[in-house]
PDB file of C-alpha atoms in Angstrom:
ATOM      1  CA  MET X   1      21.219 -39.590 -60.120  1.00 38.00           C
ATOM      2  CA  LYS X   2      21.589 -39.358 -56.302  1.00 36.00           C
ATOM      3  CA  GLN X   3      18.560 -37.530 -54.904  1.00 38.00           C
ATOM      4  CA  GLY X   4      19.760 -38.341 -51.452  1.00 39.00           C
ATOM      5  CA  THR X   5      23.221 -36.911 -51.870  1.00 41.00           C
ATOM      6  CA  GLN X   6      24.334 -35.043 -48.716  1.00 43.00           C
ATOM      7  CA  GLY X   7      25.257 -31.353 -49.236  1.00 42.00           C
ATOM      8  CA  SER X   8      27.710 -29.506 -47.278  1.00 42.00           C
ATOM      9  CA  ALA X   9      25.034 -27.136 -45.848  1.00 43.00           C
ATOM     10  CA  GLY X  10      23.555 -30.106 -43.952  1.00 43.00           C
ATOM     11  CA  THR X  11      20.353 -30.979 -45.921  1.00 47.00           C
ATOM     12  CA  THR X  12      19.872 -33.609 -48.646  1.00 50.00           C
ATOM     13  CA  THR X  13      19.018 -32.611 -52.160  1.00 53.00           C
ATOM     14  CA  GLY X  14      16.310 -35.203 -51.986  1.00 54.00           C
ATOM     15  CA  GLU X  15      14.819 -33.260 -49.085  1.00 52.00           C
ATOM     16  CA  ALA X  16      15.430 -29.904 -50.852  1.00 55.00           C
ATOM     17  CA  ALA X  17      13.632 -31.498 -54.019  1.00 55.00           C
ATOM     18  CA  ALA X  18      10.594 -32.515 -52.080  1.00 54.00           C
ATOM     19  CA  ALA X  19      10.452 -28.958 -50.261  1.00 53.00           C
ATOM     20  CA  ALA X  20      10.635 -27.309 -53.667  1.00 53.00           C
ATOM     21  CA  GLU X  21       7.876 -29.572 -55.017  1.00 53.00           C
ATOM     22  CA  ALA X  22       5.757 -28.798 -52.071  1.00 52.00           C
ATOM     23  CA  ALA X  23       6.413 -25.006 -52.246  1.00 49.00           C
ATOM     24  CA  ALA X  24       5.566 -25.081 -55.939  1.00 48.00           C
ATOM     25  CA  ARG X  25       2.284 -26.877 -55.333  1.00 51.00           C
ATOM     26  CA  THR X  26       1.480 -24.458 -52.552  1.00 47.00           C
ATOM     27  CA  ALA X  27       2.385 -21.277 -54.505  1.00 45.00           C
ATOM     28  CA  GLY X  28       0.480 -22.635 -57.526  1.00 43.00           C
ATOM     29  CA  SER X  29      -2.680 -22.921 -55.549  1.00 45.00           C
ATOM     30  CA  ARG X  30      -2.399 -19.384 -54.096  1.00 46.00           C
ATOM     31  CA  CYS X  31      -1.732 -17.012 -57.025  1.00 43.00           C
ATOM     32  CA  ARG X  32      -4.314 -14.875 -55.277  1.00 44.00           C
ATOM     33  CA  VAL X  33      -4.282 -13.854 -51.638  1.00 44.00           C
ATOM     34  CA  PRO X  34      -6.215 -16.473 -49.981  1.00 44.00           C
ATOM     35  CA  ALA X  35      -9.903 -15.974 -48.828  1.00 44.00           C
ATOM     36  CA  GLN X  36     -10.340 -16.938 -45.210  1.00 43.00           C
ATOM     37  CA  PRO X  37     -13.109 -18.305 -42.935  1.00 43.00           C
ATOM     38  CA  ALA X  38     -14.802 -16.181 -40.357  1.00 42.00           C
ATOM     39  CA  ALA X  39     -12.353 -15.100 -37.473  1.00 43.00           C
ATOM     40  CA  GLY X  40     -14.722 -16.348 -34.834  1.00 44.00           C
ATOM     41  CA  GLU X  41     -13.937 -14.453 -31.527  1.00 47.00           C
ATOM     42  CA  ALA X  42     -11.734 -11.981 -33.281  1.00 46.00           C
ATOM     43  CA  ASP X  43     -14.767 -10.979 -35.477  1.00 45.00           C
ATOM     44  CA  ARG X  44     -17.105 -10.778 -32.451  1.00 44.00           C
ATOM     45  CA  ARG X  45     -14.717  -8.513 -30.735  1.00 47.00           C
ATOM     46  CA  ARG X  46     -14.488  -6.265 -33.673  1.00 45.00           C
ATOM     47  CA  ASP X  47     -18.330  -6.204 -34.082  1.00 44.00           C
ATOM     48  CA  ALA X  48     -18.616  -5.417 -30.346  1.00 46.00           C
ATOM     49  CA  GLY X  49     -16.312  -2.683 -30.660  1.00 47.00           C
ATOM     50  CA  GLY X  50     -18.330  -1.085 -33.573  1.00 45.00           C
ATOM     51  CA  GLY X  51     -15.474  -1.182 -36.114  1.00 44.00           C
ATOM     52  CA  ARG X  52     -12.433  -3.022 -37.526  1.00 44.00           C
ATOM     53  CA  GLU X  53      -9.641  -4.074 -35.274  1.00 43.00           C
ATOM     54  CA  GLY X  54      -6.817  -1.706 -35.488  1.00 44.00           C
ATOM     55  CA  SER X  55      -8.872   1.445 -36.008  1.00 43.00           C
ATOM     56  CA  ALA X  56      -7.730   2.727 -32.619  1.00 40.00           C
ATOM     57  CA  ARG X  57      -4.139   2.606 -34.058  1.00 48.00           C
ATOM     58  CA  GLY X  58      -5.116   5.317 -36.612  1.00 45.00           C
ATOM     59  CA  GLU X  59      -4.970   3.031 -39.704  1.00 59.00           C
ATOM     60  CA  HIS X  60      -7.511   4.418 -42.071  1.00 57.00           C
ATOM     61  CA  THR X  61      -9.203   1.861 -44.239  1.00 58.00           C
ATOM     62  CA  HIS X  62     -11.267   3.857 -46.598  1.00 59.00           C
ATOM     63  CA  GLY X  63     -10.270   4.392 -50.177  1.00 66.00           C
ATOM     64  CA  GLU X  64      -8.091   1.268 -50.357  1.00 67.00           C
ATOM     65  CA  PRO X  65      -8.046  -0.701 -53.685  1.00 66.00           C
ATOM     66  CA  VAL X  66     -10.200  -3.885 -53.644  1.00 63.00           C
ATOM     67  CA  LEU X  67      -8.267  -7.003 -54.170  1.00 61.00           C
ATOM     68  CA  PRO X  68      -9.637  -9.980 -56.113  1.00 61.00           C
ATOM     69  CA  ARG X  69     -11.358 -12.558 -53.782  1.00 57.00           C
ATOM     70  CA  PRO X  70      -8.734 -15.229 -53.011  1.00 55.00           C
ATOM     71  CA  ARG X  71      -9.197 -18.998 -52.942  1.00 53.00           C
ATOM     72  CA  PRO X  72      -7.652 -21.200 -50.301  1.00 52.00           C
ATOM     73  CA  ALA X  73      -7.976 -20.441 -46.546  1.00 51.00           C
ATOM     74  CA  VAL X  74      -5.108 -19.693 -44.230  1.00 50.00           C
ATOM     75  CA  GLN X  75      -4.855 -22.606 -41.725  1.00 48.00           C
ATOM     76  CA  ARG X  76      -4.002 -22.278 -38.063  1.00 50.00           C
ATOM     77  CA  PRO X  77      -1.281 -22.696 -36.616  1.00 53.00           C
ATOM     78  CA  SER X  78       1.552 -20.736 -38.103  1.00 83.00           C
ATOM     79  CA  VAL X  79      -0.812 -17.956 -39.190  1.00 87.00           C
ATOM     80  CA  ARG X  80       1.876 -15.322 -39.576  1.00 88.00           C
ATOM     81  CA  GLY X  81       3.970 -17.513 -41.849  1.00 90.00           C
ATOM     82  CA  GLN X  82       1.126 -18.409 -44.177  1.00 91.00           C
ATOM     83  CA  VAL X  83      -0.172 -14.771 -44.285  1.00 93.00           C
ATOM     84  CA  LEU X  84       3.516 -13.737 -45.049  1.00 91.00           C
ATOM     85  CA  ALA X  85       3.735 -16.356 -47.856  1.00 89.00           C
ATOM     86  CA  ALA X  86       0.314 -15.327 -49.165  1.00 89.00           C
ATOM     87  CA  LEU X  87       1.241 -11.630 -49.316  1.00 91.00           C
ATOM     88  CA  ARG X  88       4.685 -12.581 -51.097  1.00 89.00           C
ATOM     89  CA  THR X  89       2.692 -14.491 -53.650  1.00 87.00           C
ATOM     90  CA  ALA X  90       0.350 -11.394 -54.170  1.00 86.00           C
ATOM     91  CA  LEU X  91       3.405  -9.278 -54.732  1.00 87.00           C
ATOM     92  CA  VAL X  92       5.105 -11.654 -57.235  1.00 85.00           C
ATOM     93  CA  THR X  93       1.664 -12.042 -59.221  1.00 83.00           C
ATOM     94  CA  GLY X  94       0.931  -8.390 -59.032  1.00 81.00           C
ATOM     95  CA  ASP X  95      -2.256  -8.638 -56.995  1.00 85.00           C
ATOM     96  CA  LEU X  96      -0.606  -6.040 -54.658  1.00 86.00           C
ATOM     97  CA  ARG X  97       0.394  -3.310 -57.063  1.00 87.00           C
ATOM     98  CA  PRO X  98       3.154  -0.934 -56.646  1.00 88.00           C
ATOM     99  CA  GLY X  99       1.997   2.381 -55.089  1.00 90.00           C
ATOM    100  CA  GLU X 100      -1.050   0.766 -53.475  1.00 91.00           C
ATOM    101  CA  VAL X 101      -1.591   1.388 -49.625  1.00 94.00           C
ATOM    102  CA  HIS X 102      -3.040  -1.425 -47.596  1.00 93.00           C
ATOM    103  CA  SER X 103      -3.868  -1.484 -43.891  1.00 93.00           C
ATOM    104  CA  ALA X 104      -3.438  -4.452 -41.559  1.00 93.00           C
ATOM    105  CA  PRO X 105      -7.095  -4.349 -40.378  1.00 93.00           C
ATOM    106  CA  VAL X 106      -8.340  -4.702 -43.928  1.00 92.00           C
ATOM    107  CA  LEU X 107      -6.171  -7.503 -44.942  1.00 91.00           C
ATOM    108  CA  ALA X 108      -6.850  -9.171 -41.662  1.00 90.00           C
ATOM    109  CA  GLU X 109     -10.477  -9.098 -42.315  1.00 89.00           C
ATOM    110  CA  ARG X 110      -9.973 -10.989 -45.654  1.00 83.00           C
ATOM    111  CA  PHE X 111      -7.756 -13.441 -43.991  1.00 82.00           C
ATOM    112  CA  GLY X 112     -10.241 -14.009 -41.075  1.00 84.00           C
ATOM    113  CA  VAL X 113      -7.500 -13.414 -38.509  1.00 88.00           C
ATOM    114  CA  SER X 114      -6.575 -10.654 -36.144  1.00 91.00           C
ATOM    115  CA  ALA X 115      -4.591  -7.652 -37.449  1.00 92.00           C
ATOM    116  CA  THR X 116      -1.428  -8.802 -35.507  1.00 93.00           C
ATOM    117  CA  PRO X 117      -0.100 -11.580 -37.649  1.00 93.00           C
ATOM    118  CA  VAL X 118      -0.812  -9.459 -40.796  1.00 94.00           C
ATOM    119  CA  ARG X 119       0.986  -6.431 -39.197  1.00 93.00           C
ATOM    120  CA  GLU X 120       3.960  -8.647 -38.325  1.00 94.00           C
ATOM    121  CA  ALA X 121       3.954 -10.048 -41.757  1.00 94.00           C
ATOM    122  CA  MET X 122       4.060  -6.675 -43.401  1.00 94.00           C
ATOM    123  CA  GLN X 123       6.679  -5.546 -41.062  1.00 93.00           C
ATOM    124  CA  GLN X 124       8.863  -8.427 -42.407  1.00 92.00           C
ATOM    125  CA  LEU X 125       8.075  -7.289 -46.031  1.00 93.00           C
ATOM    126  CA  ALA X 126       9.230  -3.803 -45.141  1.00 92.00           C
ATOM    127  CA  GLN X 127      12.462  -5.267 -43.834  1.00 89.00           C
ATOM    128  CA  GLU X 128      12.767  -6.993 -47.288  1.00 86.00           C
ATOM    129  CA  GLY X 129      12.084  -3.761 -49.222  1.00 86.00           C
ATOM    130  CA  ALA X 130       8.678  -4.866 -50.636  1.00 90.00           C
ATOM    131  CA  VAL X 131       6.657  -2.434 -48.747  1.00 92.00           C
ATOM    132  CA  GLU X 132       7.152   0.859 -46.679  1.00 93.00           C
ATOM    133  CA  VAL X 133       5.311   1.993 -43.666  1.00 92.00           C
ATOM    134  CA  VAL X 134       2.825   4.814 -44.143  1.00 93.00           C
ATOM    135  CA  PRO X 135       2.160   6.388 -40.671  1.00 92.00           C
ATOM    136  CA  ASN X 136      -1.536   6.322 -39.668  1.00 88.00           C
ATOM    137  CA  ARG X 137      -2.588   4.513 -42.938  1.00 91.00           C
ATOM    138  CA  GLY X 138      -0.631   1.131 -43.194  1.00 92.00           C
ATOM    139  CA  PHE X 139       1.784  -0.072 -45.805  1.00 94.00           C
ATOM    140  CA  ARG X 140       2.540   1.063 -49.372  1.00 94.00           C
ATOM    141  CA  VAL X 141       3.764  -1.404 -51.949  1.00 92.00           C
ATOM    142  CA  VAL X 142       7.156  -0.178 -53.113  1.00 90.00           C
ATOM    143  CA  GLU X 143       7.406   1.271 -56.630  1.00 85.00           C
ATOM    144  CA  ARG X 144      10.499  -0.503 -58.020  1.00 80.00           C
ATOM    145  CA  SER X 145      12.182   0.927 -61.142  1.00 84.00           C
ATOM    146  CA  ALA X 146      13.845  -0.973 -63.973  1.00 84.00           C
ATOM    147  CA  ARG X 147      17.020   0.559 -62.763  1.00 88.00           C
ATOM    148  CA  GLU X 148      16.760  -0.812 -59.280  1.00 87.00           C
ATOM    149  CA  LEU X 149      15.991  -4.314 -60.543  1.00 85.00           C
ATOM    150  CA  ALA X 150      19.133  -4.088 -62.823  1.00 87.00           C
ATOM    151  CA  GLU X 151      21.086  -3.086 -59.942  1.00 91.00           C
ATOM    152  CA  LEU X 152      19.801  -6.065 -57.958  1.00 89.00           C
ATOM    153  CA  ALA X 153      20.666  -8.458 -60.820  1.00 88.00           C
ATOM    154  CA  GLU X 154      24.289  -6.986 -60.918  1.00 91.00           C
ATOM    155  CA  VAL X 155      24.729  -7.543 -57.162  1.00 93.00           C
ATOM    156  CA  ARG X 156      23.311 -11.112 -57.476  1.00 92.00           C
ATOM    157  CA  ALA X 157      25.754 -11.783 -60.328  1.00 92.00           C
ATOM    158  CA  LEU X 158      28.706 -10.362 -58.315  1.00 93.00           C
ATOM    159  CA  ILE X 159      28.004 -12.871 -55.527  1.00 93.00           C
ATOM    160  CA  GLU X 160      26.675 -15.953 -57.238  1.00 93.00           C
ATOM    161  CA  VAL X 161      28.807 -16.039 -60.456  1.00 92.00           C
ATOM    162  CA  PRO X 162      32.255 -16.351 -58.767  1.00 94.00           C
ATOM    163  CA  VAL X 163      30.804 -18.973 -56.351  1.00 95.00           C
ATOM    164  CA  MET X 164      29.228 -21.028 -59.268  1.00 93.00           C
ATOM    165  CA  LEU X 165      32.419 -20.931 -61.255  1.00 93.00           C
ATOM    166  CA  ARG X 166      34.530 -22.136 -58.162  1.00 94.00           C
ATOM    167  CA  LEU X 167      32.122 -24.953 -57.325  1.00 95.00           C
ATOM    168  CA  ALA X 168      32.245 -25.912 -61.038  1.00 94.00           C
ATOM    169  CA  ARG X 169      35.870 -26.626 -60.620  1.00 94.00           C
ATOM    170  CA  THR X 170      35.674 -28.507 -57.255  1.00 95.00           C
ATOM    171  CA  VAL X 171      32.340 -30.229 -57.036  1.00 96.00           C
ATOM    172  CA  PRO X 172      32.203 -33.746 -58.486  1.00 95.00           C
ATOM    173  CA  PRO X 173      29.845 -34.702 -61.259  1.00 94.00           C
ATOM    174  CA  GLU X 174      27.630 -36.906 -59.031  1.00 94.00           C
ATOM    175  CA  ARG X 175      26.883 -34.046 -56.589  1.00 95.00           C
ATOM    176  CA  TRP X 176      25.739 -31.823 -59.617  1.00 95.00           C
ATOM    177  CA  ALA X 177      23.570 -34.847 -60.865  1.00 93.00           C
ATOM    178  CA  GLY X 178      21.872 -34.870 -57.413  1.00 94.00           C
ATOM    179  CA  LEU X 179      20.435 -31.460 -58.181  1.00 96.00           C
ATOM    180  CA  ARG X 180      18.589 -32.633 -61.205  1.00 95.00           C
ATOM    181  CA  PRO X 181      15.201 -32.956 -59.492  1.00 96.00           C
ATOM    182  CA  LEU X 182      15.279 -29.254 -58.527  1.00 96.00           C
ATOM    183  CA  ALA X 183      16.285 -28.130 -61.951  1.00 95.00           C
ATOM    184  CA  GLU X 184      13.317 -30.244 -63.560  1.00 95.00           C
ATOM    185  CA  ALA X 185      11.024 -28.873 -60.727  1.00 95.00           C
ATOM    186  CA  THR X 186      11.613 -25.168 -62.223  1.00 95.00           C
ATOM    187  CA  VAL X 187      10.775 -26.483 -65.696  1.00 95.00           C
ATOM    188  CA  ARG X 188       7.521 -27.842 -64.475  1.00 94.00           C
ATOM    189  CA  ALA X 189       6.826 -24.799 -62.374  1.00 92.00           C
ATOM    190  CA  ALA X 190       7.502 -22.583 -65.439  1.00 92.00           C
ATOM    191  CA  SER X 191       5.162 -24.584 -67.430  1.00 92.00           C
ATOM    192  CA  SER X 192       2.342 -23.828 -65.160  1.00 89.00           C
ATOM    193  CA  GLY X 193       2.720 -20.174 -66.170  1.00 85.00           C
ATOM    194  CA  CYS X 194       2.304 -18.906 -62.579  1.00 84.00           C
ATOM    195  CA  ARG X 195       5.202 -16.559 -61.560  1.00 85.00           C
ATOM    196  CA  ALA X 196       4.695 -17.370 -57.917  1.00 86.00           C
ATOM    197  CA  THR X 197       5.077 -21.052 -58.473  1.00 88.00           C
ATOM    198  CA  TYR X 198       8.163 -20.458 -60.575  1.00 90.00           C
ATOM    199  CA  ALA X 199       9.602 -18.003 -58.138  1.00 89.00           C
ATOM    200  CA  GLU X 200       9.593 -20.668 -55.342  1.00 90.00           C
ATOM    201  CA  ALA X 201      11.203 -23.345 -57.570  1.00 93.00           C
ATOM    202  CA  ASP X 202      13.840 -20.871 -59.035  1.00 93.00           C
ATOM    203  CA  ARG X 203      14.858 -19.787 -55.472  1.00 92.00           C
ATOM    204  CA  ALA X 204      15.145 -23.433 -54.310  1.00 95.00           C
ATOM    205  CA  PHE X 205      17.397 -24.284 -57.211  1.00 96.00           C
ATOM    206  CA  HIS X 206      19.707 -21.479 -56.775  1.00 95.00           C
ATOM    207  CA  SER X 207      19.898 -21.903 -53.000  1.00 96.00           C
ATOM    208  CA  ALA X 208      20.697 -25.688 -53.405  1.00 96.00           C
ATOM    209  CA  VAL X 209      23.601 -24.761 -55.837  1.00 96.00           C
ATOM    210  CA  LEU X 210      25.026 -22.056 -53.397  1.00 96.00           C
ATOM    211  CA  ALA X 211      24.621 -24.342 -50.500  1.00 97.00           C
ATOM    212  CA  LEU X 212      27.309 -26.541 -51.964  1.00 97.00           C
ATOM    213  CA  ALA X 213      29.787 -23.949 -50.930  1.00 96.00           C
ATOM    214  CA  GLY X 214      28.925 -24.724 -47.174  1.00 96.00           C
ATOM    215  CA  ASN X 215      28.311 -21.102 -46.340  1.00 96.00           C
ATOM    216  CA  GLN X 216      24.839 -20.373 -44.828  1.00 95.00           C
ATOM    217  CA  GLN X 217      25.458 -16.645 -44.697  1.00 96.00           C
ATOM    218  CA  LEU X 218      26.103 -16.662 -48.423  1.00 96.00           C
ATOM    219  CA  VAL X 219      22.728 -18.633 -48.994  1.00 96.00           C
ATOM    220  CA  GLY X 220      20.851 -16.318 -46.795  1.00 94.00           C
ATOM    221  CA  VAL X 221      22.053 -13.144 -48.504  1.00 94.00           C
ATOM    222  CA  ALA X 222      21.593 -14.535 -51.847  1.00 94.00           C
ATOM    223  CA  GLU X 223      18.046 -15.619 -51.048  1.00 92.00           C
ATOM    224  CA  GLU X 224      17.140 -12.210 -49.818  1.00 90.00           C
ATOM    225  CA  LEU X 225      18.554 -10.535 -53.069  1.00 91.00           C
ATOM    226  CA  HIS X 226      16.737 -13.138 -55.179  1.00 90.00           C
ATOM    227  CA  ARG X 227      13.367 -12.318 -53.561  1.00 87.00           C
ATOM    228  CA  ARG X 228      13.809  -8.562 -53.876  1.00 86.00           C
ATOM    229  CA  ALA X 229      14.508  -9.055 -57.505  1.00 83.00           C
ATOM    230  CA  GLN X 230      11.168 -10.897 -58.062  1.00 79.00           C
ATOM    231  CA  TRP X 231       8.843  -8.095 -56.938  1.00 73.00           C
ATOM    232  CA  PRO X 232       7.085  -6.679 -60.001  1.00 64.00           C
ATOM    233  CA  LEU X 233       8.009  -3.404 -61.746  1.00 57.00           C
ATOM    234  CA  VAL X 234       5.832  -0.198 -61.571  1.00 54.00           C
ATOM    235  CA  GLY X 235       2.980  -0.595 -64.012  1.00 50.00           C
ATOM    236  CA  GLY X 236       2.793  -4.422 -63.425  1.00 47.00           C
ATOM    237  CA  GLY X 237       6.028  -5.341 -65.345  1.00 48.00           C
ATOM    238  CA  ALA X 238       7.809  -8.493 -64.313  1.00 46.00           C
ATOM    239  CA  PRO X 239      11.618  -8.789 -63.909  1.00 44.00           C
ATOM    240  CA  GLY X 240      13.162 -11.383 -66.397  1.00 42.00           C
ATOM    241  CA  GLY X 241       9.874 -11.638 -68.354  1.00 47.00           C
ATOM    242  CA  GLY X 242       6.578 -12.895 -67.307  1.00 61.00           C
ATOM    243  CA  THR X 243       5.022 -14.978 -70.104  1.00 80.00           C
ATOM    244  CA  ARG X 244       4.971 -18.844 -69.971  1.00 84.00           C
ATOM    245  CA  ALA X 245       7.425 -19.069 -72.807  1.00 89.00           C
ATOM    246  CA  GLU X 246       9.910 -16.708 -71.087  1.00 87.00           C
ATOM    247  CA  LEU X 247       9.692 -18.596 -67.719  1.00 88.00           C
ATOM    248  CA  VAL X 248      10.131 -21.933 -69.494  1.00 92.00           C
ATOM    249  CA  ALA X 249      13.269 -20.633 -71.388  1.00 91.00           C
ATOM    250  CA  ASP X 250      14.677 -19.334 -68.207  1.00 90.00           C
ATOM    251  CA  ALA X 251      13.992 -22.642 -66.430  1.00 92.00           C
ATOM    252  CA  HIS X 252      15.770 -24.669 -69.216  1.00 94.00           C
ATOM    253  CA  GLU X 253      18.876 -22.688 -68.608  1.00 93.00           C
ATOM    254  CA  HIS X 254      18.958 -24.575 -65.194  1.00 95.00           C
ATOM    255  CA  THR X 255      19.072 -28.005 -66.817  1.00 94.00           C
ATOM    256  CA  ALA X 256      21.592 -26.841 -69.490  1.00 95.00           C
ATOM    257  CA  LEU X 257      23.841 -25.459 -66.719  1.00 94.00           C
ATOM    258  CA  LEU X 258      23.683 -28.841 -64.823  1.00 93.00           C
ATOM    259  CA  ASP X 259      24.513 -30.662 -68.095  1.00 93.00           C
ATOM    260  CA  ALA X 260      27.594 -28.499 -68.455  1.00 93.00           C
ATOM    261  CA  LEU X 261      28.563 -28.824 -64.811  1.00 93.00           C
ATOM    262  CA  VAL X 262      28.279 -32.642 -64.880  1.00 92.00           C
ATOM    263  CA  ALA X 263      30.387 -32.588 -68.053  1.00 91.00           C
ATOM    264  CA  GLY X 264      32.920 -30.282 -66.460  1.00 89.00           C
ATOM    265  CA  ASP X 265      32.818 -27.928 -69.478  1.00 91.00           C
ATOM    266  CA  LEU X 266      33.890 -24.616 -67.708  1.00 90.00           C
ATOM    267  CA  ASP X 267      33.544 -22.493 -70.957  1.00 91.00           C
ATOM    268  CA  VAL X 268      29.836 -23.512 -71.297  1.00 92.00           C
ATOM    269  CA  VAL X 269      29.279 -23.003 -67.546  1.00 92.00           C
ATOM    270  CA  ARG X 270      30.746 -19.560 -67.661  1.00 90.00           C
ATOM    271  CA  ALA X 271      28.666 -18.572 -70.724  1.00 91.00           C
ATOM    272  CA  LEU X 272      25.379 -19.965 -69.354  1.00 91.00           C
ATOM    273  CA  VAL X 273      25.855 -18.267 -65.871  1.00 89.00           C
ATOM    274  CA  GLY X 274      26.427 -14.994 -67.551  1.00 84.00           C
ATOM    275  CA  GLU X 275      23.436 -15.349 -69.727  1.00 84.00           C
ATOM    276  CA  HIS X 276      21.195 -16.373 -66.975  1.00 84.00           C
ATOM    277  CA  PHE X 277      22.028 -13.466 -64.686  1.00 80.00           C
ATOM    278  CA  ASN X 278      21.523 -11.062 -67.558  1.00 73.00           C
ATOM    279  CA  GLY X 279      18.046 -12.349 -67.643  1.00 58.00           C
ATOM    280  CA  ALA X 280      17.572 -11.068 -63.962  1.00 48.00           C
ATOM    281  CA  GLU X 281      16.562 -14.598 -62.717  1.00 46.00           C
TER     282      GLU X 281
END
């Protein structure tokens, strides 16, 4: 097994596996939006002003749902990126529920940061289709229907399946064997039972497979679609199943797919890829 095999996209699979492991550990520790230390000077400025930062922007904070108290603290630097990661985790786990409205000042108070990085992170989520802007109030978590998730799964299949089948005919077995650590990482992540942990590992595996095509635009589009397909359904349902057993079964499809790719069995590859995308993961 060649964990250091160089992929055509410019990164080694060994590096990708290490990154996936780190992402899985991080996501596993933050299945809640993290609680934060005091904001220091930002807090004092808010106190001196007699209210929460951002109230001058017309973002009303009364009547918002109370989120469970999170665990690890956001560390500076890269506050915006860590807030964005924490909010994505909260979406996957259902801590941010469809239909809820959240303002940047209230979330910023929980993170112990200014409202600016929170607002920037929410704007990014709006671009990804996870939330929508509510004027003078903040951001509403998008209510995603089963039909929309099915459509996303269909688009993903239209993009990824032909690429995987083409790669199955052209990529040598040792290159596929080099992706084994990423496939095994998805099994471990699924065994944790945390959807956020599994979401990170699952996305890393699919991205590494598509990266073998040498098309970064393809990888970027596929990653965005993959992320959109992982937000929860209205009422807290989870695409592709949410129990530990369902996650583990989905993860084992990755290792079975690699076995078929290494063996060069195109019929099995075709069947497994079709089954995998029918499961919306």
